[in-house]
Coordinates of C-alpha atoms in Angstrom, one line a residue:
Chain A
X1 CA 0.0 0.0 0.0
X2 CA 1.1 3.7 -0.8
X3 CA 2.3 5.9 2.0
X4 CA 0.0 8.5 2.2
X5 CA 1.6 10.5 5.1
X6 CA 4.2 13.3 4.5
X7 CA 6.9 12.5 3.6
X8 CA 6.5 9.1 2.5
X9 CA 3.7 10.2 0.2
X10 CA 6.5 12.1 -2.0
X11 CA 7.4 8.7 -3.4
X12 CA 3.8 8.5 -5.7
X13 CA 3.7 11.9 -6.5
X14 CA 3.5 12.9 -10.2
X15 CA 3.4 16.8 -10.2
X16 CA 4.1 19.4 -7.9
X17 CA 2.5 22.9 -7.7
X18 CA 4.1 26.1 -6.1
X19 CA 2.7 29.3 -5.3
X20 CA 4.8 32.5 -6.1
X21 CA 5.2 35.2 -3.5
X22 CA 6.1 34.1 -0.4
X23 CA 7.8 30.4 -1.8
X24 CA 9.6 31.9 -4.4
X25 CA 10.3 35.1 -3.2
X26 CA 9.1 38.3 -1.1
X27 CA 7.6 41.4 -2.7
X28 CA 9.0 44.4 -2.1
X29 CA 10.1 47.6 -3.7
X30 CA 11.5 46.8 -7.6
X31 CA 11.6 43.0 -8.2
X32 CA 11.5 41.7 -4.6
X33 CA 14.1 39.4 -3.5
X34 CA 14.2 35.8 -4.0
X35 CA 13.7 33.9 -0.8
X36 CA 17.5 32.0 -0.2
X37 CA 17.9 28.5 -2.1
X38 CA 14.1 29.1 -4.1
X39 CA 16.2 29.4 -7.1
X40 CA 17.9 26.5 -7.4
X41 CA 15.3 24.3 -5.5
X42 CA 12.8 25.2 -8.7
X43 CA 15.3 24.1 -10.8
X44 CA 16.0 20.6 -9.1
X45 CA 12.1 20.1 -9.4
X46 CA 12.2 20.9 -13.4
X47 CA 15.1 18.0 -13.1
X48 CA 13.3 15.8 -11.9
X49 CA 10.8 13.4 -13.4
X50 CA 7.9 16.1 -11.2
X51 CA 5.6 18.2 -13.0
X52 CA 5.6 21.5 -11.9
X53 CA 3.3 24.1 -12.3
X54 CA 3.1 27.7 -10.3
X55 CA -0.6 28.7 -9.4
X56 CA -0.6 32.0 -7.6
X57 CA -3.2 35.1 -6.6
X58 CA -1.3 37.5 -8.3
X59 CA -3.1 40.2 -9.7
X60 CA -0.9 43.4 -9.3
X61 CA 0.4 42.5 -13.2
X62 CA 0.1 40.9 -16.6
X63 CA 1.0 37.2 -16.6
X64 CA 3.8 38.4 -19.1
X65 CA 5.1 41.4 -16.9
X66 CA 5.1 39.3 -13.4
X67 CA 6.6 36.1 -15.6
X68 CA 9.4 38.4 -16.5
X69 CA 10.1 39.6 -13.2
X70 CA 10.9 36.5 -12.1
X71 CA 13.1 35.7 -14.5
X72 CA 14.8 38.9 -13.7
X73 CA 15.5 37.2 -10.3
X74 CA 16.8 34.1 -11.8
X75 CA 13.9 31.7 -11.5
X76 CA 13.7 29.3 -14.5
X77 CA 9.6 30.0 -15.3
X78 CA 8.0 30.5 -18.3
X79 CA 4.7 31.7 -18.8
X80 CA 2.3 29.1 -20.1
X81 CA 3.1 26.8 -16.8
X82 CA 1.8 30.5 -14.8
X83 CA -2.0 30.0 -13.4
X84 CA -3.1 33.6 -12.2
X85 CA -7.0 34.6 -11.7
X86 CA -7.2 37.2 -14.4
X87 CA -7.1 34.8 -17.6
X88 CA -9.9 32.4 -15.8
X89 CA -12.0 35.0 -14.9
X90 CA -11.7 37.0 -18.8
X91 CA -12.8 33.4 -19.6
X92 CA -16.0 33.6 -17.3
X93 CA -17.2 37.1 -18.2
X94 CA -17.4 35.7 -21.7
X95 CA -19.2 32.7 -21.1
X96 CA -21.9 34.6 -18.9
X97 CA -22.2 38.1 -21.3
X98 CA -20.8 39.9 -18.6
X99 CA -19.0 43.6 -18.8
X100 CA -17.0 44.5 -15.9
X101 CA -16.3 47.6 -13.9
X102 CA -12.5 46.8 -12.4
X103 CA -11.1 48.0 -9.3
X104 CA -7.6 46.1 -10.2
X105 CA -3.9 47.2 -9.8
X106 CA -3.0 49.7 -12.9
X107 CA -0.4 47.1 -13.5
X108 CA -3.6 44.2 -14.3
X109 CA -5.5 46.8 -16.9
X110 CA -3.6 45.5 -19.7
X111 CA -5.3 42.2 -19.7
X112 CA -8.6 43.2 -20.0
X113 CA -7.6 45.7 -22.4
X114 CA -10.1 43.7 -25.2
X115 CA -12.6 43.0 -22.8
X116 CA -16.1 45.5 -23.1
X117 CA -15.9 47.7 -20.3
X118 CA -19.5 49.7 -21.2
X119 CA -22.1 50.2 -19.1
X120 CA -20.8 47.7 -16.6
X121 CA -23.2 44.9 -15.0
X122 CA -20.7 43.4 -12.6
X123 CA -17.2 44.2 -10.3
X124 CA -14.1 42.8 -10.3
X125 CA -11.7 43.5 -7.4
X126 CA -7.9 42.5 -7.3
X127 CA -5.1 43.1 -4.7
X128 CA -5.1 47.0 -6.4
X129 CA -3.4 48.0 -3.5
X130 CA -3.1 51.9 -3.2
X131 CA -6.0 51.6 -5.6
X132 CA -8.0 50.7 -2.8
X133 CA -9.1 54.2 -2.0
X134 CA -12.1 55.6 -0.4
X135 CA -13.3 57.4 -3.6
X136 CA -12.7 53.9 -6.0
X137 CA -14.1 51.6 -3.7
X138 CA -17.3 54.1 -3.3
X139 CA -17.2 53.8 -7.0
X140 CA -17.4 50.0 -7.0
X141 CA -20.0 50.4 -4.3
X142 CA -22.1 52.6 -6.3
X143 CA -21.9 50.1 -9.5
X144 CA -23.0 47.4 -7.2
X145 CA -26.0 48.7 -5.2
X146 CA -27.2 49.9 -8.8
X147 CA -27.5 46.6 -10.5
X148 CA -30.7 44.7 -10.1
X149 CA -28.6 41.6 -9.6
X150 CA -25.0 42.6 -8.4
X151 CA -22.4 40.1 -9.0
X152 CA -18.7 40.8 -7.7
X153 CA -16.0 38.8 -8.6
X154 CA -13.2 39.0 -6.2
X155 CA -9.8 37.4 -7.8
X156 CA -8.5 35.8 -4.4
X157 CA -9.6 36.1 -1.0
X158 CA -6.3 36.7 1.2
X159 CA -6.2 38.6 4.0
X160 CA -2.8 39.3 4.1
X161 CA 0.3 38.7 2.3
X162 CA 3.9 40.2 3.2
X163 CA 6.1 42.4 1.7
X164 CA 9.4 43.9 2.1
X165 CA 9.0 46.1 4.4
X166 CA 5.7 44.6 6.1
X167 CA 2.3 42.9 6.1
X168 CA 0.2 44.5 3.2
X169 CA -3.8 44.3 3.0
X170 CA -4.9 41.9 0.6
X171 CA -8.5 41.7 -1.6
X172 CA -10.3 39.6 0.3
X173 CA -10.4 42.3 3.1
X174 CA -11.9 44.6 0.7
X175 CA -13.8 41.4 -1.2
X176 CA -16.0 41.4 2.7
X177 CA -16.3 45.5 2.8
X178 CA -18.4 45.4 -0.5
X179 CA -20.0 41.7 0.3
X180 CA -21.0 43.8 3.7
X181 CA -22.1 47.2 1.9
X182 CA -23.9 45.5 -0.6
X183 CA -25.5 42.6 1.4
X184 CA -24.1 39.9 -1.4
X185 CA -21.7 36.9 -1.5
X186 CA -18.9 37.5 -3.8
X187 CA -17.6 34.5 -6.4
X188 CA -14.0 34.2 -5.6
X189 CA -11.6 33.6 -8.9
X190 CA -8.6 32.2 -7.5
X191 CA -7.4 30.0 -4.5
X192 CA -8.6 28.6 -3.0
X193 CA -11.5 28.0 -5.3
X194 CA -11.3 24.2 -6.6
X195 CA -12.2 25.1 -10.0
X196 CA -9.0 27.3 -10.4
X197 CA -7.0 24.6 -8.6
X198 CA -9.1 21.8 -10.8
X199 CA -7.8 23.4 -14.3
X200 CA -4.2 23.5 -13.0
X201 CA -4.9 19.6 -12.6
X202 CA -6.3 19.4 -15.9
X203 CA -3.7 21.0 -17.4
X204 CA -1.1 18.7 -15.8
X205 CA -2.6 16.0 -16.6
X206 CA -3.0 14.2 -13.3
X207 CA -5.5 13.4 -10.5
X208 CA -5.8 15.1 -7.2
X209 CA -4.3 12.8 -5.1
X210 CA -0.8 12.4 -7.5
X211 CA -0.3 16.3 -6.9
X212 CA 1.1 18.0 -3.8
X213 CA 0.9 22.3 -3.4
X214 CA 3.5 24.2 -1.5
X215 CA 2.3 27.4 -0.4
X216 CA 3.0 30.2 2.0
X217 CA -1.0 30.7 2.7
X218 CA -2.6 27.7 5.2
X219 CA -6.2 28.7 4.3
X220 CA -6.0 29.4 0.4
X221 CA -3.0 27.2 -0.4
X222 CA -3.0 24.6 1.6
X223 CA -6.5 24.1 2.9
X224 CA -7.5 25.0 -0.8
X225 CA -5.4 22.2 -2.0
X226 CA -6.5 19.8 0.3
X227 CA -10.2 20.4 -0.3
X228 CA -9.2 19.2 -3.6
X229 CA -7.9 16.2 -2.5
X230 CA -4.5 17.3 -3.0
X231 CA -1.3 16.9 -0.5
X232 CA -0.7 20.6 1.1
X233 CA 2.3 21.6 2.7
X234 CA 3.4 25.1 4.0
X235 CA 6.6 26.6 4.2
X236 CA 7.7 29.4 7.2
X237 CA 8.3 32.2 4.9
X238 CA 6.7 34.4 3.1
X239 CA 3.2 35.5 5.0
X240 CA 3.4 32.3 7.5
X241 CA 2.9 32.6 10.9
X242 CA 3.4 30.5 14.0
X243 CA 0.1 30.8 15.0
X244 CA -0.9 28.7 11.7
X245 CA 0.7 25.9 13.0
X246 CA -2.0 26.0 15.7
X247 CA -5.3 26.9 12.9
X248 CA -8.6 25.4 14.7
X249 CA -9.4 23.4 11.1
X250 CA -6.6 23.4 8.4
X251 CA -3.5 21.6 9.6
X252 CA -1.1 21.0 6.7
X253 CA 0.1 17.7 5.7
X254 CA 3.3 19.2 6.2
X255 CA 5.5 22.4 7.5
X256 CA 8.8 23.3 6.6
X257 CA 11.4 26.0 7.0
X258 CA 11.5 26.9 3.3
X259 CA 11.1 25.4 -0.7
X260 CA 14.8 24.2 -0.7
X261 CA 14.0 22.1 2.8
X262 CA 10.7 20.8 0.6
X263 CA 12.2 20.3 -2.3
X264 CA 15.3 18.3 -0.7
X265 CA 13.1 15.8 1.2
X266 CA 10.4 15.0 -2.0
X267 CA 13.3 14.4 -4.0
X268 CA 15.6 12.5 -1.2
X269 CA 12.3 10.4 -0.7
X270 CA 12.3 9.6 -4.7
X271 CA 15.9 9.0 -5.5
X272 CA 17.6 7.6 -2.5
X273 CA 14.5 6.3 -0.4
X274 CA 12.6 4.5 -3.0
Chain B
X1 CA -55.2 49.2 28.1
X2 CA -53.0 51.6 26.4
X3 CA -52.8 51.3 22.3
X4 CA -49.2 49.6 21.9
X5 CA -49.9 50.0 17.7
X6 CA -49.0 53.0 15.5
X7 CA -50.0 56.1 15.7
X8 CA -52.3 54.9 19.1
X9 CA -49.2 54.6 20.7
X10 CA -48.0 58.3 20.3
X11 CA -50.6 59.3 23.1
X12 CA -48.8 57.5 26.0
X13 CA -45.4 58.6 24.8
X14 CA -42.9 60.1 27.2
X15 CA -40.5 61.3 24.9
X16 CA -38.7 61.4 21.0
X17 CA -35.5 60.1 20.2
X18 CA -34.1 61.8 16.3
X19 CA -31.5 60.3 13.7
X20 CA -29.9 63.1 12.3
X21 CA -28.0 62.7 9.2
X22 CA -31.1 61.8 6.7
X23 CA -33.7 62.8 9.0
X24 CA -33.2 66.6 9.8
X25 CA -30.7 67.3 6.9
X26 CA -29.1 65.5 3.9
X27 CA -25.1 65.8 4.1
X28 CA -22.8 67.1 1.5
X29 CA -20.8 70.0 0.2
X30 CA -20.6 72.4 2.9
X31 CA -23.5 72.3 5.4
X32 CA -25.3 70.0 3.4
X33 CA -29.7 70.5 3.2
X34 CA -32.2 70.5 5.7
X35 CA -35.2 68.1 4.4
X36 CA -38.0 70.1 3.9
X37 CA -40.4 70.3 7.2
X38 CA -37.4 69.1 9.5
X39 CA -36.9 72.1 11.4
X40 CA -40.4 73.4 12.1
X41 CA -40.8 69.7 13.3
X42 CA -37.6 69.8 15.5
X43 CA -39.8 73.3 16.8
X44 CA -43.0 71.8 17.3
X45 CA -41.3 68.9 18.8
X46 CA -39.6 71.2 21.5
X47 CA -42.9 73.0 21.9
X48 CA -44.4 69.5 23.0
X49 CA -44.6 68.1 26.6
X50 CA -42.4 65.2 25.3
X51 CA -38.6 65.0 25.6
X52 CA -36.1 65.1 23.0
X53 CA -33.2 63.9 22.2
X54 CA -30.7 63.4 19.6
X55 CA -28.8 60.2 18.7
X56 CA -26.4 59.4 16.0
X57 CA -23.6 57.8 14.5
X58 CA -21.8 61.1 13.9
X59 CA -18.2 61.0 13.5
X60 CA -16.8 63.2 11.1
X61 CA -16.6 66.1 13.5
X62 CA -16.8 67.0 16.8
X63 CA -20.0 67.6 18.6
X64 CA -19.5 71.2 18.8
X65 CA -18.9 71.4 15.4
X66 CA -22.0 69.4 14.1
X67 CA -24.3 71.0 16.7
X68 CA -22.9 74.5 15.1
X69 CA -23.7 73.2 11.8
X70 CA -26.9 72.1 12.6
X71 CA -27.8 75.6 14.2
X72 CA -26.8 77.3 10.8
X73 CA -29.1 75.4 8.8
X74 CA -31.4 76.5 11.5
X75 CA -32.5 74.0 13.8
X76 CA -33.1 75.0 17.6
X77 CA -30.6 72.3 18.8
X78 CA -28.1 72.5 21.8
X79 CA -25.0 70.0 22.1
X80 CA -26.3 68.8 25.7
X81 CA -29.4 67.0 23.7
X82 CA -27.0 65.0 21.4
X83 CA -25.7 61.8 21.9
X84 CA -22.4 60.8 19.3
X85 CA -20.8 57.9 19.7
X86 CA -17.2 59.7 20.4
X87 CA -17.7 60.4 24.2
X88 CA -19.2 57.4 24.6
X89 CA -15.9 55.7 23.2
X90 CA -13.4 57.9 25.1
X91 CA -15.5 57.2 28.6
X92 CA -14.8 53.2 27.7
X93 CA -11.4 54.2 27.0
X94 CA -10.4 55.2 30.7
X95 CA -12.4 52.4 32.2
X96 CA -10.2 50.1 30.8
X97 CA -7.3 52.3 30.5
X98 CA -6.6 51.5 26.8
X99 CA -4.8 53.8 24.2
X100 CA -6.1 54.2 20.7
X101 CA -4.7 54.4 17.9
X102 CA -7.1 56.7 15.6
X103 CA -8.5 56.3 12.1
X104 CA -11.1 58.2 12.5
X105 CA -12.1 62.3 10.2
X106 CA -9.5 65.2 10.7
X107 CA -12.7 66.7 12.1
X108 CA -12.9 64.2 14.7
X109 CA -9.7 64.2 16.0
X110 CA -10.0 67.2 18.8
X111 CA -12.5 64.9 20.7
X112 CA -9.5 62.6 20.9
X113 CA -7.2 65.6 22.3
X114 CA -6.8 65.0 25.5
X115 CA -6.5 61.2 25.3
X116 CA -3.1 59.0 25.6
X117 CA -2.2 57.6 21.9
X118 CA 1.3 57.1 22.5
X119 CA 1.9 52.7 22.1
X120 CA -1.3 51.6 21.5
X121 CA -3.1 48.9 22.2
X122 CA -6.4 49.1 20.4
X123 CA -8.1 50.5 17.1
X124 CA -11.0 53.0 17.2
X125 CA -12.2 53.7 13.3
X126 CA -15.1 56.2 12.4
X127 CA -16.4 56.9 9.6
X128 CA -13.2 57.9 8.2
X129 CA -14.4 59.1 4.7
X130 CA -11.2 60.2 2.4
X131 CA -9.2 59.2 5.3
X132 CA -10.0 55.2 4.8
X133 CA -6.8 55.3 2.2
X134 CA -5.1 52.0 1.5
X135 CA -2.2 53.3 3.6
X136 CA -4.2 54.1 6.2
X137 CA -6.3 50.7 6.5
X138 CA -3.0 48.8 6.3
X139 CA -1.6 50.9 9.4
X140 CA -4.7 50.0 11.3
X141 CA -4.0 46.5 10.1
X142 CA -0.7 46.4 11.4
X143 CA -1.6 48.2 14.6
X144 CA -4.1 45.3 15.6
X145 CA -2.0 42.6 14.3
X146 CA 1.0 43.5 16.4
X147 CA -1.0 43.0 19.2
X148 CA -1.3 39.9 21.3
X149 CA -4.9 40.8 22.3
X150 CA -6.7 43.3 19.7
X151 CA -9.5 45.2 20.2
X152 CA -11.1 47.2 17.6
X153 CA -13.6 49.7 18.8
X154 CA -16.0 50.8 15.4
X155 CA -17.8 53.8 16.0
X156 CA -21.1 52.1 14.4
X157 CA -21.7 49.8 11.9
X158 CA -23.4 51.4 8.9
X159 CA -23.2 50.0 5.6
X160 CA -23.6 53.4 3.7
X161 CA -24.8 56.7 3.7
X162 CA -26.1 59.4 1.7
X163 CA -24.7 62.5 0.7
X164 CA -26.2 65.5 -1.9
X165 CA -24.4 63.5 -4.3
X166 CA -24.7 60.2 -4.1
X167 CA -24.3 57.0 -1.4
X168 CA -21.3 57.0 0.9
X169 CA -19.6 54.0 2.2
X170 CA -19.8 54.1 6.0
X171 CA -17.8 53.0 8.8
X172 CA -19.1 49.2 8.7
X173 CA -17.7 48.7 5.7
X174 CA -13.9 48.9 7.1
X175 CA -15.0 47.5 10.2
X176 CA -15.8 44.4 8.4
X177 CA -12.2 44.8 6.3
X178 CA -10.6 45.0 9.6
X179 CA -12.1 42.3 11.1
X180 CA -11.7 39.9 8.3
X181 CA -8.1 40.7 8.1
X182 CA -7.6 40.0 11.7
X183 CA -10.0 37.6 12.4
X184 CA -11.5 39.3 15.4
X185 CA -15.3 40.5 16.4
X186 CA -15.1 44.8 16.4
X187 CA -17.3 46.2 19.5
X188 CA -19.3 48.6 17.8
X189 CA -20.0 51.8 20.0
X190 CA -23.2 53.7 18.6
X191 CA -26.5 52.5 16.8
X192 CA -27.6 49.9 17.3
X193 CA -25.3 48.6 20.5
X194 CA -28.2 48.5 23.5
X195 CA -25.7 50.4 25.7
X196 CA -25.5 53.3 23.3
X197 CA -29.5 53.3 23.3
X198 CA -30.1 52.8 27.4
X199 CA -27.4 55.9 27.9
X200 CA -29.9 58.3 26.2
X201 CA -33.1 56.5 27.9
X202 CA -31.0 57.5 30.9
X203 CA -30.4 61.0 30.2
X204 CA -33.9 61.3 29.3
X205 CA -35.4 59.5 32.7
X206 CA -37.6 57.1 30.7
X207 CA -38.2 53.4 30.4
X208 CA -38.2 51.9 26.6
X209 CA -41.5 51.9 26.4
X210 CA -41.9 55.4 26.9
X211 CA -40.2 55.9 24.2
X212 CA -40.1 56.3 19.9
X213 CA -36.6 56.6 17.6
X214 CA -37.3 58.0 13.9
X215 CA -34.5 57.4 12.0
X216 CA -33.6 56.8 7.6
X217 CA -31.8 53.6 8.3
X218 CA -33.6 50.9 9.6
X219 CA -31.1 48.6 10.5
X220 CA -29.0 50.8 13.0
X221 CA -31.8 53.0 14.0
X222 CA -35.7 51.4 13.9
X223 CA -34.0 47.8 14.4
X224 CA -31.6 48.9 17.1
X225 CA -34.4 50.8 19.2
X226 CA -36.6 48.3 18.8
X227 CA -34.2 45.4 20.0
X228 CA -34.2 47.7 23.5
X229 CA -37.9 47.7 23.7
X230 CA -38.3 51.2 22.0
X231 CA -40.8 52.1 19.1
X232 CA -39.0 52.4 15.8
X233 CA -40.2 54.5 13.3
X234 CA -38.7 54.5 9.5
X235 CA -38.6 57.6 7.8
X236 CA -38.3 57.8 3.9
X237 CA -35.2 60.6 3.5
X238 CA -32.0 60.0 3.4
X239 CA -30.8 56.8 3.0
X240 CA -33.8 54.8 3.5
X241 CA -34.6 52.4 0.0
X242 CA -38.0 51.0 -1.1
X243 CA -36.6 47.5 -0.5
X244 CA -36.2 48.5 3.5
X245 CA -40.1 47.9 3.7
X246 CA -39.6 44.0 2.6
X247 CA -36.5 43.2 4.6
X248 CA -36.9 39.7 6.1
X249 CA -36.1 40.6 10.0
X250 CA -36.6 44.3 10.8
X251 CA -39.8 45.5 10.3
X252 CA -40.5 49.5 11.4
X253 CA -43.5 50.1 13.4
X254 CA -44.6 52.7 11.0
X255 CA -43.1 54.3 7.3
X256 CA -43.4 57.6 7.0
X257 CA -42.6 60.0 4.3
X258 CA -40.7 62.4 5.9
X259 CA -39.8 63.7 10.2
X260 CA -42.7 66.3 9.6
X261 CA -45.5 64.0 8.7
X262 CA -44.0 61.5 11.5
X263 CA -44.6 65.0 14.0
X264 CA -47.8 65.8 12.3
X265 CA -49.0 62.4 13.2
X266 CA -47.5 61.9 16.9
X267 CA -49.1 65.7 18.0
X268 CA -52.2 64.7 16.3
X269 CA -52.5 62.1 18.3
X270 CA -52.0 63.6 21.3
X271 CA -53.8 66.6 20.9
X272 CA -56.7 66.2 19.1
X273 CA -57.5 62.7 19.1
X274 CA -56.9 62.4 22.6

């Protein structure tokens, strides 16, 4: 019988997926910095016989612009194996005839650039940051309370997420202002919905249970992934905090100090355990 | 037996409770409007055997200031007669010698004058307006997450507001930000909180019973009187909406259009149809 417990478990596994900020590296001013042995730990995994795929909430920039960035810091990434909320949600406006007003990061705008902005009928809200002011999220407010039936998309529901020089608010604090001002429920494009982590599965090719997530977030990453049926483990960087290791209902298959530590046991378990 | 239904009920009253924003005046550029009839009601209110009072969620200036303002557009109104929820807050303060740290209106902010802010060790947000910046939220955030035991004290709980130009978001809003973000319950000091209600019963010597709120919102105001064993009459000014009169748990004890035909009818009842 398999070993399903961590890290036994590593030895079936057929693809991994990683979120971005926090695993890979902390935001900050300019690029960020890459979080010490990231680099080279996303390189052993493309070595190895591992898919690998990088599903993140990151809606401050284009796929293409935030792709780059991290390329700029050394990671090997390219942008087809990038799953961000923006392109699945362009993809559900279309389906349901639906024209959005966008309370988004300036950075984001360009990928909606084709999309028909006129006479909106629903909201979209990203991590748009400074953005976030009184007078744009009135706007949002106003757009909302005047549709018959409001719908908000919210792309991610974080509450926090860390930066170089501190904790920064994320959208799903202002995804529960407009959900409270506007007595609605908002759909959630992102992690830890499992139809954004189902079509990273799809696209890989594998079944829940042959795919493990490494994430900085215990609710959206891990608990997300789990839902799923997926293995979940966080690392203690990025937006972690000890008190996670004590959460009332998500407890992570695993926790470790950092990618590198991750990526050394999965792949200590395949090559010299097996 | 006394009649307990509307308008019978206005001949065993002891006293009047008023809203003010979207019951006397509209806000906005300036001094904002009165609403038509409001301050010869406020007169013939005054000129009545019943008390009066004034009680609202107030927070963009101090009391002096509002009561000024109030006087300008007219209305025979003294700052002893209104109840805001800032004293109340700063009277909890010393009790349980807590130091805020403030994200409240520049116009609010000499209430808070003689109070200890240095290290703080709670959160008091009001209806902040321009002030509820991005930056500004986050430093709350951070404020409350530093601590090992944070309180968050918002001055009401409104969803929205209206102006001369349009609807506001209120306080509520970015209490419910803030308490997503850090996963905490806010205490709310102001409508509806009982305490906030019985401290103007008190001031006025009577029981519940004796006594009627008219307010726009029907939440805060008609359901928070209510729940304390009040009458609650809606009015339809300010920020009151058609779909108030179907909402599936608070349910006024009368609609009216406007303060003056609520007056006309409570002095009728008294006087003439007595």
């Amino acid at each position: 019988m398999a070993d399903t417990g961590w890290p036994g478990c590593a030895k079936s596994l057929k693809g991994v997926i990683l979120d971005l900020c926090g695993v890979l590296y902390d935001s900050g001013e300019g690029d960020g910095v890459a979080i010490p042995g990231s680099i080279e730990a996303v390189k052993r995994l493309k070595e190895s016989d591992l898919e690998l795929r990088f599903c993140t909430n990151e809606t401050q920039a284009t796929r293409e612009k935030f792709v780059a960035k991290l390329q700029r810091l050394g990671f090997d990434i390219s942008v087809s194996e990038v799953f961000p909320p923006a392109p699945a949600t362009i993809a559900v406006l279309k389906e349901r005839g639906l024209r959005p007003h966008l309370l988004v990061h300036d950075g984001l705008l360009p990928e909606f650039d084709a999309v028909d902005k006129t006479n909106p009928n629903c909201v979209i809200i990203g991590d748009a940051a400074e953005n976030f002011s009184y007078q744009n999220l009135n706007e949002a407010f106003r757009v909302l309370i005047g549709l018959e039936k409001p719908v908000l998309f919210s792309l991610g529901q974080g509450r926090y997420y860390k930066e170089t020089d501190g904790l920064k608010l994320d959208v799903g604090v202002y995804m529960k202002a407009l959900e409270y001002a506007c007595d609605l429920k908002a759909e959630v494009i992102g992690k830890p919905s499992p139809t954004f982590f189902q079509s990273v599965l799809s696209d890989m090719g594998l079944k829940p249970q042959e795919a493990l997530m490494i994430g900085d977030d215990l609710v959206n990453d891990v608990g997300g992934a789990q839902y799923c049926g997926m293995k979940g483990v966080q690392v203690r960087t990025g937006k972690y905090r000890p008190s996670d290791e004590r959460h009332p209902t998500v407890i992570a298959d695993a926790t470790v100090d950092n990618l590198a530590h991750a990526v050394d046991v999965i792949l200590g378990q395949r090559g010299r355990g097996a």
